[in-house]
Coordinates of C-alpha atoms in Angstrom, one line a residue:
M1 CA -116.4 159.1 -15.2
R2 CA -119.0 160.8 -17.3
E3 CA -118.8 158.0 -19.9
G4 CA -119.3 155.3 -17.3
V5 CA -122.3 157.1 -15.7
L6 CA -123.8 157.7 -19.2
A7 CA -123.3 154.0 -20.1
L8 CA -124.9 153.0 -16.8
R9 CA -127.9 155.3 -17.3
I10 CA -128.4 154.0 -20.9
G11 CA -128.2 150.4 -19.6
T12 CA -130.6 151.2 -16.8
A13 CA -133.1 152.8 -19.3
L14 CA -132.9 149.7 -21.6
A15 CA -133.4 147.4 -18.7
V16 CA -136.5 149.2 -17.6
L17 CA -137.9 149.0 -21.2
I18 CA -137.2 145.3 -21.4
V19 CA -138.8 144.2 -18.1
G20 CA -142.2 143.6 -19.6
N21 CA -143.2 140.8 -17.3
A22 CA -143.0 142.9 -14.1
V23 CA -144.7 145.9 -15.5
G24 CA -148.1 144.3 -15.3
S25 CA -147.6 143.6 -11.7
F26 CA -146.6 147.1 -11.0
A27 CA -149.5 148.5 -12.9
V28 CA -151.9 146.5 -10.7
M29 CA -150.1 147.8 -7.6
A30 CA -150.4 151.4 -8.8
Q31 CA -154.1 150.9 -9.4
S32 CA -154.6 149.4 -5.9
G33 CA -154.1 152.9 -4.4
R34 CA -151.5 151.7 -2.0
S35 CA -148.6 153.9 -1.6
D36 CA -145.3 152.1 -1.1
P37 CA -142.1 154.0 -1.8
L38 CA -140.3 150.8 -2.9
L39 CA -142.9 150.3 -5.6
N40 CA -143.5 153.9 -6.7
A41 CA -140.4 154.0 -8.9
G42 CA -141.5 151.0 -10.9
P43 CA -139.8 147.6 -11.3
P44 CA -136.1 147.4 -10.2
V45 CA -133.7 147.4 -13.1
W46 CA -131.5 144.7 -11.7
D47 CA -133.7 141.8 -12.9
A48 CA -130.8 140.5 -15.1
N49 CA -132.8 137.8 -17.0
H50 CA -135.9 140.0 -17.3
D51 CA -138.2 137.2 -15.9
G52 CA -140.0 139.4 -13.4
V53 CA -138.4 137.6 -10.5
F54 CA -135.9 139.6 -8.5
T55 CA -133.2 137.5 -6.8
C56 CA -130.4 138.1 -4.3
D57 CA -127.9 136.9 -6.9
E58 CA -129.1 139.4 -9.4
W59 CA -128.9 142.1 -6.7
K60 CA -125.3 141.3 -5.9
K61 CA -124.3 141.2 -9.5
F62 CA -125.9 144.6 -10.1
M63 CA -124.2 146.0 -7.0
E64 CA -120.9 144.6 -8.2
Q65 CA -121.3 146.3 -11.6
L66 CA -122.2 149.6 -9.9
F67 CA -119.1 149.4 -7.6
A68 CA -116.8 148.6 -10.5
S69 CA -118.1 151.5 -12.6
A70 CA -117.6 153.9 -9.7
D71 CA -114.3 152.7 -8.3
K72 CA -112.0 155.0 -10.2
G73 CA -108.4 153.8 -10.1
R74 CA -109.5 150.3 -9.1
K75 CA -108.5 151.0 -5.5
G76 CA -111.1 148.6 -4.0
F77 CA -113.2 151.2 -2.2
L78 CA -115.5 154.1 -2.9
N79 CA -115.0 157.6 -1.4
P80 CA -117.9 159.9 -0.8
A81 CA -117.7 161.6 -4.2
E82 CA -117.7 158.2 -6.0
F83 CA -120.7 157.1 -3.9
E84 CA -122.6 160.3 -4.9
A85 CA -122.0 159.4 -8.5
I86 CA -123.7 156.0 -7.9
K87 CA -126.6 157.8 -6.3
K88 CA -127.1 159.9 -9.4
A89 CA -126.6 157.0 -11.8
D90 CA -129.2 154.7 -10.2
P91 CA -132.6 155.9 -9.0
S92 CA -133.1 153.0 -6.6
L93 CA -130.0 154.3 -4.6
A94 CA -130.8 158.0 -4.9
Q95 CA -131.7 158.2 -1.2
A96 CA -129.0 155.9 0.0
D97 CA -126.8 157.0 2.9
F98 CA -123.0 156.7 2.8
G99 CA -123.0 155.6 6.4
Y100 CA -125.4 152.7 5.7
F101 CA -122.8 151.1 3.5
D102 CA -119.7 152.2 5.5
E103 CA -120.2 149.6 8.2
N104 CA -116.8 150.1 9.9
H105 CA -117.0 153.9 9.7
D106 CA -113.6 154.3 8.1
G107 CA -114.8 157.0 5.6
K108 CA -114.8 154.7 2.6
I109 CA -117.0 151.8 1.3
S110 CA -115.2 148.6 0.5
R111 CA -116.3 146.3 -2.3
K112 CA -117.6 143.8 0.3
E113 CA -119.5 146.5 2.3
F114 CA -121.2 147.6 -0.9
V115 CA -121.9 144.3 -2.6
E116 CA -122.9 142.3 0.4
K117 CA -125.4 144.9 1.7
P118 CA -128.9 143.3 1.5
S119 CA -131.5 144.7 -0.9
V120 CA -134.2 146.6 1.0
F121 CA -136.5 145.5 -1.8
I122 CA -135.9 141.8 -1.2
L123 CA -136.0 142.1 2.6
R124 CA -139.4 143.9 2.2
F125 CA -141.1 141.7 -0.3
D126 CA -139.6 138.2 -0.1
K127 CA -142.2 136.7 2.3
N128 CA -141.1 133.1 2.1
G129 CA -137.4 133.8 2.6
D130 CA -136.1 132.1 -0.6
C131 CA -134.2 135.2 -1.7
R132 CA -136.5 135.7 -4.7
V133 CA -139.3 138.2 -5.1
T134 CA -141.9 136.9 -7.4
P135 CA -144.8 138.7 -9.1
D136 CA -147.1 136.8 -6.7
E137 CA -145.3 138.2 -3.7
L138 CA -145.5 141.7 -5.2
K139 CA -149.2 141.3 -5.8
A140 CA -149.7 140.0 -2.3
A141 CA -147.9 143.1 -1.0
T142 CA -150.6 145.3 -2.5
T143 CA -153.5 143.3 -1.2
P144 CA -155.0 144.8 1.9
Q145 CA -154.3 142.6 4.9
P146 CA -156.9 142.0 7.6
T147 CA -156.1 143.9 10.8
G148 CA -156.0 142.6 14.3
G149 CA -154.3 139.3 13.5
P150 CA -150.7 138.4 14.2
Q151 CA -148.1 140.3 12.2
E152 CA -145.2 138.6 10.5
R153 CA -141.9 139.7 11.9
P154 CA -139.4 141.1 9.3
R155 CA -136.4 138.9 8.7
D156 CA -133.0 140.2 9.5
R157 CA -131.1 137.8 7.3
F158 CA -129.9 138.0 3.8
H159 CA -128.7 135.0 1.6

């Protein structure tokens, strides 16, 4: 298990170093003075092609890899201890709650429950609903919005 966690941490660190496109957008956000917990950690590491656009497909592939690395014995589910290892291996999931993923409350998280769970990051920043968060959408998220006008309702769907 330690080797898998170490490999995951190394891969995560390399991905963060490679994501050059998105770093500029996040620097602008940091300078804007706006505090958003989803942005404070820097760009997500699951931008597989490192183009600065974060997609639902990339999220699902990332979650699939995390699940496979943690599912010891290839039994098809994660127990609470395996889930804790994932939380330690990936900073974006450090505050994740076991119950959030365990939808049927059977005390274990199936592959489907884990991989199909929507990305909070995409739900928060994908304003046009195309299952892609672009640098422009991230920039718009840090631009102060006028008050008093109609507020956009958050979407409850995930592609």
